[in-house]
């Protein structure tokens, strides 16, 4: 993706695990408008094993620290988060998504 064409691009990234977070950041920094879609209420995916918000987390670990650093980088004007949303289908040309969720 070249920067010249990136401002005209809209990118949907399905999954907010480590790879999805990195992809969203890279695409936004290249100038694309990004929507990051995940079925869970919190970012980070299974790799970071995020506990429910009702759990008290008194200790940190390197995975949680990495996840927090990535999540902090998502505060980008070109990234829109669409959490608690499932992708039900993608059109044949890849230009349309069918979503299910509260704000889908």
PDB file of N, CA, C and O in Angstrom, residues 1-3 5-13 23-36 76-81:
ATOM      1  N   UNK A   1       0.846  -1.157   0.000  1.00  0.00           N
ATOM      2  CA  UNK A   1       0.000   0.000   0.000  1.00  0.00           C
ATOM      3  C   UNK A   1       0.901   1.232   0.000  1.00  0.00           C
ATOM      4  O   UNK A   1       1.724   1.399   0.884  1.00  0.00           O
ATOM      5  N   UNK A   2       0.737   2.063  -0.968  1.00  0.00           N
ATOM      6  CA  UNK A   2       1.525   3.292  -1.011  1.00  0.00           C
ATOM      7  C   UNK A   2       0.792   4.384  -0.253  1.00  0.00           C
ATOM      8  O   UNK A   2      -0.430   4.379  -0.175  1.00  0.00           O
ATOM      9  N   UNK A   3       1.533   5.316   0.292  1.00  0.00           N
ATOM     10  CA  UNK A   3       0.906   6.400   1.035  1.00  0.00           C
ATOM     11  C   UNK A   3      -0.008   7.238   0.159  1.00  0.00           C
ATOM     12  O   UNK A   3      -1.010   7.744   0.611  1.00  0.00           O
ATOM     13  N   UNK A   5      -2.027   6.311  -2.218  1.00  0.00           N
ATOM     14  CA  UNK A   5      -3.331   5.672  -2.364  1.00  0.00           C
ATOM     15  C   UNK A   5      -3.963   5.288  -1.036  1.00  0.00           C
ATOM     16  O   UNK A   5      -5.135   4.972  -0.977  1.00  0.00           O
ATOM     17  N   UNK A   6      -3.183   5.299   0.034  1.00  0.00           N
ATOM     18  CA  UNK A   6      -3.680   4.818   1.316  1.00  0.00           C
ATOM     19  C   UNK A   6      -4.830   5.659   1.840  1.00  0.00           C
ATOM     20  O   UNK A   6      -5.745   5.136   2.463  1.00  0.00           O
ATOM     21  N   UNK A   7      -4.820   6.968   1.603  1.00  0.00           N
ATOM     22  CA  UNK A   7      -5.870   7.819   2.143  1.00  0.00           C
ATOM     23  C   UNK A   7      -7.232   7.484   1.529  1.00  0.00           C
ATOM     24  O   UNK A   7      -8.253   7.846   2.081  1.00  0.00           O
ATOM     25  N   UNK A   8      -7.265   6.817   0.399  1.00  0.00           N
ATOM     26  CA  UNK A   8      -8.511   6.430  -0.249  1.00  0.00           C
ATOM     27  C   UNK A   8      -8.942   5.025   0.160  1.00  0.00           C
ATOM     28  O   UNK A   8      -9.997   4.567  -0.231  1.00  0.00           O
ATOM     29  N   UNK A   9      -8.122   4.341   0.927  1.00  0.00           N
ATOM     30  CA  UNK A   9      -8.388   2.950   1.293  1.00  0.00           C
ATOM     31  C   UNK A   9      -9.152   2.858   2.602  1.00  0.00           C
ATOM     32  O   UNK A   9      -8.898   3.583   3.540  1.00  0.00           O
ATOM     33  N   UNK A  10     -10.076   1.904   2.621  1.00  0.00           N
ATOM     34  CA  UNK A  10     -10.762   1.533   3.851  1.00  0.00           C
ATOM     35  C   UNK A  10     -10.456   0.065   4.082  1.00  0.00           C
ATOM     36  O   UNK A  10     -10.625  -0.749   3.180  1.00  0.00           O
ATOM     37  N   UNK A  11     -10.020  -0.250   5.270  1.00  0.00           N
ATOM     38  CA  UNK A  11      -9.583  -1.600   5.586  1.00  0.00           C
ATOM     39  C   UNK A  11     -10.381  -2.121   6.782  1.00  0.00           C
ATOM     40  O   UNK A  11     -10.510  -1.424   7.791  1.00  0.00           O
ATOM     41  N   UNK A  12     -10.909  -3.333   6.653  1.00  0.00           N
ATOM     42  CA  UNK A  12     -11.558  -4.013   7.772  1.00  0.00           C
ATOM     43  C   UNK A  12     -10.624  -5.126   8.232  1.00  0.00           C
ATOM     44  O   UNK A  12     -10.174  -5.933   7.424  1.00  0.00           O
ATOM     45  N   UNK A  13     -10.346  -5.144   9.516  1.00  0.00           N
ATOM     46  CA  UNK A  13      -9.500  -6.179  10.096  1.00  0.00           C
ATOM     47  C   UNK A  13     -10.358  -6.967  11.068  1.00  0.00           C
ATOM     48  O   UNK A  13     -10.986  -6.392  11.966  1.00  0.00           O
ATOM     49  N   UNK A  23      -1.799  -5.029  12.618  1.00  0.00           N
ATOM     50  CA  UNK A  23      -2.273  -4.707  11.266  1.00  0.00           C
ATOM     51  C   UNK A  23      -3.051  -3.395  11.261  1.00  0.00           C
ATOM     52  O   UNK A  23      -2.885  -2.574  10.358  1.00  0.00           O
ATOM     53  N   UNK A  24      -3.895  -3.187  12.260  1.00  0.00           N
ATOM     54  CA  UNK A  24      -4.674  -1.952  12.338  1.00  0.00           C
ATOM     55  C   UNK A  24      -3.765  -0.740  12.485  1.00  0.00           C
ATOM     56  O   UNK A  24      -3.954   0.282  11.819  1.00  0.00           O
ATOM     57  N   UNK A  25      -2.778  -0.858  13.333  1.00  0.00           N
ATOM     58  CA  UNK A  25      -1.835   0.244  13.551  1.00  0.00           C
ATOM     59  C   UNK A  25      -1.058   0.539  12.271  1.00  0.00           C
ATOM     60  O   UNK A  25      -0.933   1.690  11.850  1.00  0.00           O
ATOM     61  N   UNK A  26      -0.556  -0.507  11.633  1.00  0.00           N
ATOM     62  CA  UNK A  26       0.234  -0.317  10.404  1.00  0.00           C
ATOM     63  C   UNK A  26      -0.604   0.311   9.297  1.00  0.00           C
ATOM     64  O   UNK A  26      -0.144   1.233   8.609  1.00  0.00           O
ATOM     65  N   UNK A  27      -1.830  -0.158   9.125  1.00  0.00           N
ATOM     66  CA  UNK A  27      -2.691   0.380   8.067  1.00  0.00           C
ATOM     67  C   UNK A  27      -3.040   1.844   8.345  1.00  0.00           C
ATOM     68  O   UNK A  27      -3.019   2.678   7.434  1.00  0.00           O
ATOM     69  N   UNK A  28      -3.359   2.165   9.594  1.00  0.00           N
ATOM     70  CA  UNK A  28      -3.692   3.552   9.939  1.00  0.00           C
ATOM     71  C   UNK A  28      -2.490   4.469   9.752  1.00  0.00           C
ATOM     72  O   UNK A  28      -2.622   5.577   9.225  1.00  0.00           O
ATOM     73  N   UNK A  29      -1.317   3.997  10.151  1.00  0.00           N
ATOM     74  CA  UNK A  29      -0.113   4.808   9.991  1.00  0.00           C
ATOM     75  C   UNK A  29       0.240   5.011   8.519  1.00  0.00           C
ATOM     76  O   UNK A  29       0.873   5.998   8.165  1.00  0.00           O
ATOM     77  N   UNK A  30      -0.216   4.085   7.661  1.00  0.00           N
ATOM     78  CA  UNK A  30       0.004   4.225   6.216  1.00  0.00           C
ATOM     79  C   UNK A  30      -1.061   5.114   5.576  1.00  0.00           C
ATOM     80  O   UNK A  30      -0.996   5.389   4.392  1.00  0.00           O
ATOM     81  N   UNK A  31      -2.062   5.540   6.370  1.00  0.00           N
ATOM     82  CA  UNK A  31      -3.062   6.467   5.865  1.00  0.00           C
ATOM     83  C   UNK A  31      -4.430   5.889   5.599  1.00  0.00           C
ATOM     84  O   UNK A  31      -5.329   6.612   5.186  1.00  0.00           O
ATOM     85  N   UNK A  32      -4.626   4.605   5.823  1.00  0.00           N
ATOM     86  CA  UNK A  32      -5.934   3.988   5.561  1.00  0.00           C
ATOM     87  C   UNK A  32      -6.899   4.245   6.713  1.00  0.00           C
ATOM     88  O   UNK A  32      -6.491   4.418   7.859  1.00  0.00           O
ATOM     89  N   UNK A  33      -8.186   4.263   6.379  1.00  0.00           N
ATOM     90  CA  UNK A  33      -9.241   4.272   7.387  1.00  0.00           C
ATOM     91  C   UNK A  33      -9.475   2.823   7.782  1.00  0.00           C
ATOM     92  O   UNK A  33      -9.682   1.980   6.916  1.00  0.00           O
ATOM     93  N   UNK A  34      -9.439   2.517   9.085  1.00  0.00           N
ATOM     94  CA  UNK A  34      -9.462   1.133   9.561  1.00  0.00           C
ATOM     95  C   UNK A  34     -10.641   0.909  10.493  1.00  0.00           C
ATOM     96  O   UNK A  34     -10.925   1.736  11.363  1.00  0.00           O
ATOM     97  N   UNK A  35     -11.327  -0.218  10.297  1.00  0.00           N
ATOM     98  CA  UNK A  35     -12.283  -0.698  11.288  1.00  0.00           C
ATOM     99  C   UNK A  35     -11.741  -2.033  11.790  1.00  0.00           C
ATOM    100  O   UNK A  35     -11.397  -2.917  10.998  1.00  0.00           O
ATOM    101  N   UNK A  36     -11.608  -2.144  13.091  1.00  0.00           N
ATOM    102  CA  UNK A  36     -11.079  -3.347  13.734  1.00  0.00           C
ATOM    103  C   UNK A  36     -12.247  -4.040  14.434  1.00  0.00           C
ATOM    104  O   UNK A  36     -12.862  -3.484  15.343  1.00  0.00           O
ATOM    105  N   UNK A  76      -5.819   6.099  17.567  1.00  0.00           N
ATOM    106  CA  UNK A  76      -5.486   6.738  16.301  1.00  0.00           C
ATOM    107  C   UNK A  76      -6.781   7.210  15.656  1.00  0.00           C
ATOM    108  O   UNK A  76      -7.779   6.493  15.665  1.00  0.00           O
ATOM    109  N   UNK A  77      -6.767   8.395  15.078  1.00  0.00           N
ATOM    110  CA  UNK A  77      -7.993   8.957  14.507  1.00  0.00           C
ATOM    111  C   UNK A  77      -8.532   8.136  13.337  1.00  0.00           C
ATOM    112  O   UNK A  77      -9.710   8.248  13.002  1.00  0.00           O
ATOM    113  N   UNK A  78      -7.709   7.310  12.720  1.00  0.00           N
ATOM    114  CA  UNK A  78      -8.161   6.519  11.567  1.00  0.00           C
ATOM    115  C   UNK A  78      -8.630   5.115  11.955  1.00  0.00           C
ATOM    116  O   UNK A  78      -8.970   4.333  11.090  1.00  0.00           O
ATOM    117  N   UNK A  79      -8.611   4.777  13.239  1.00  0.00           N
ATOM    118  CA  UNK A  79      -9.013   3.438  13.676  1.00  0.00           C
ATOM    119  C   UNK A  79     -10.336   3.517  14.432  1.00  0.00           C
ATOM    120  O   UNK A  79     -10.463   4.252  15.403  1.00  0.00           O
ATOM    121  N   UNK A  80     -11.303   2.736  13.957  1.00  0.00           N
ATOM    122  CA  UNK A  80     -12.593   2.596  14.626  1.00  0.00           C
ATOM    123  C   UNK A  80     -12.678   1.184  15.166  1.00  0.00           C
ATOM    124  O   UNK A  80     -12.429   0.223  14.441  1.00  0.00           O
ATOM    125  N   UNK A  81     -13.040   1.047  16.441  1.00  0.00           N
ATOM    126  CA  UNK A  81     -13.193  -0.271  17.054  1.00  0.00           C
ATOM    127  C   UNK A  81     -14.644  -0.702  16.966  1.00  0.00           C
ATOM    128  O   UNK A  81     -15.562   0.081  17.225  1.00  0.00           O
TER     129      UNK A  81
END
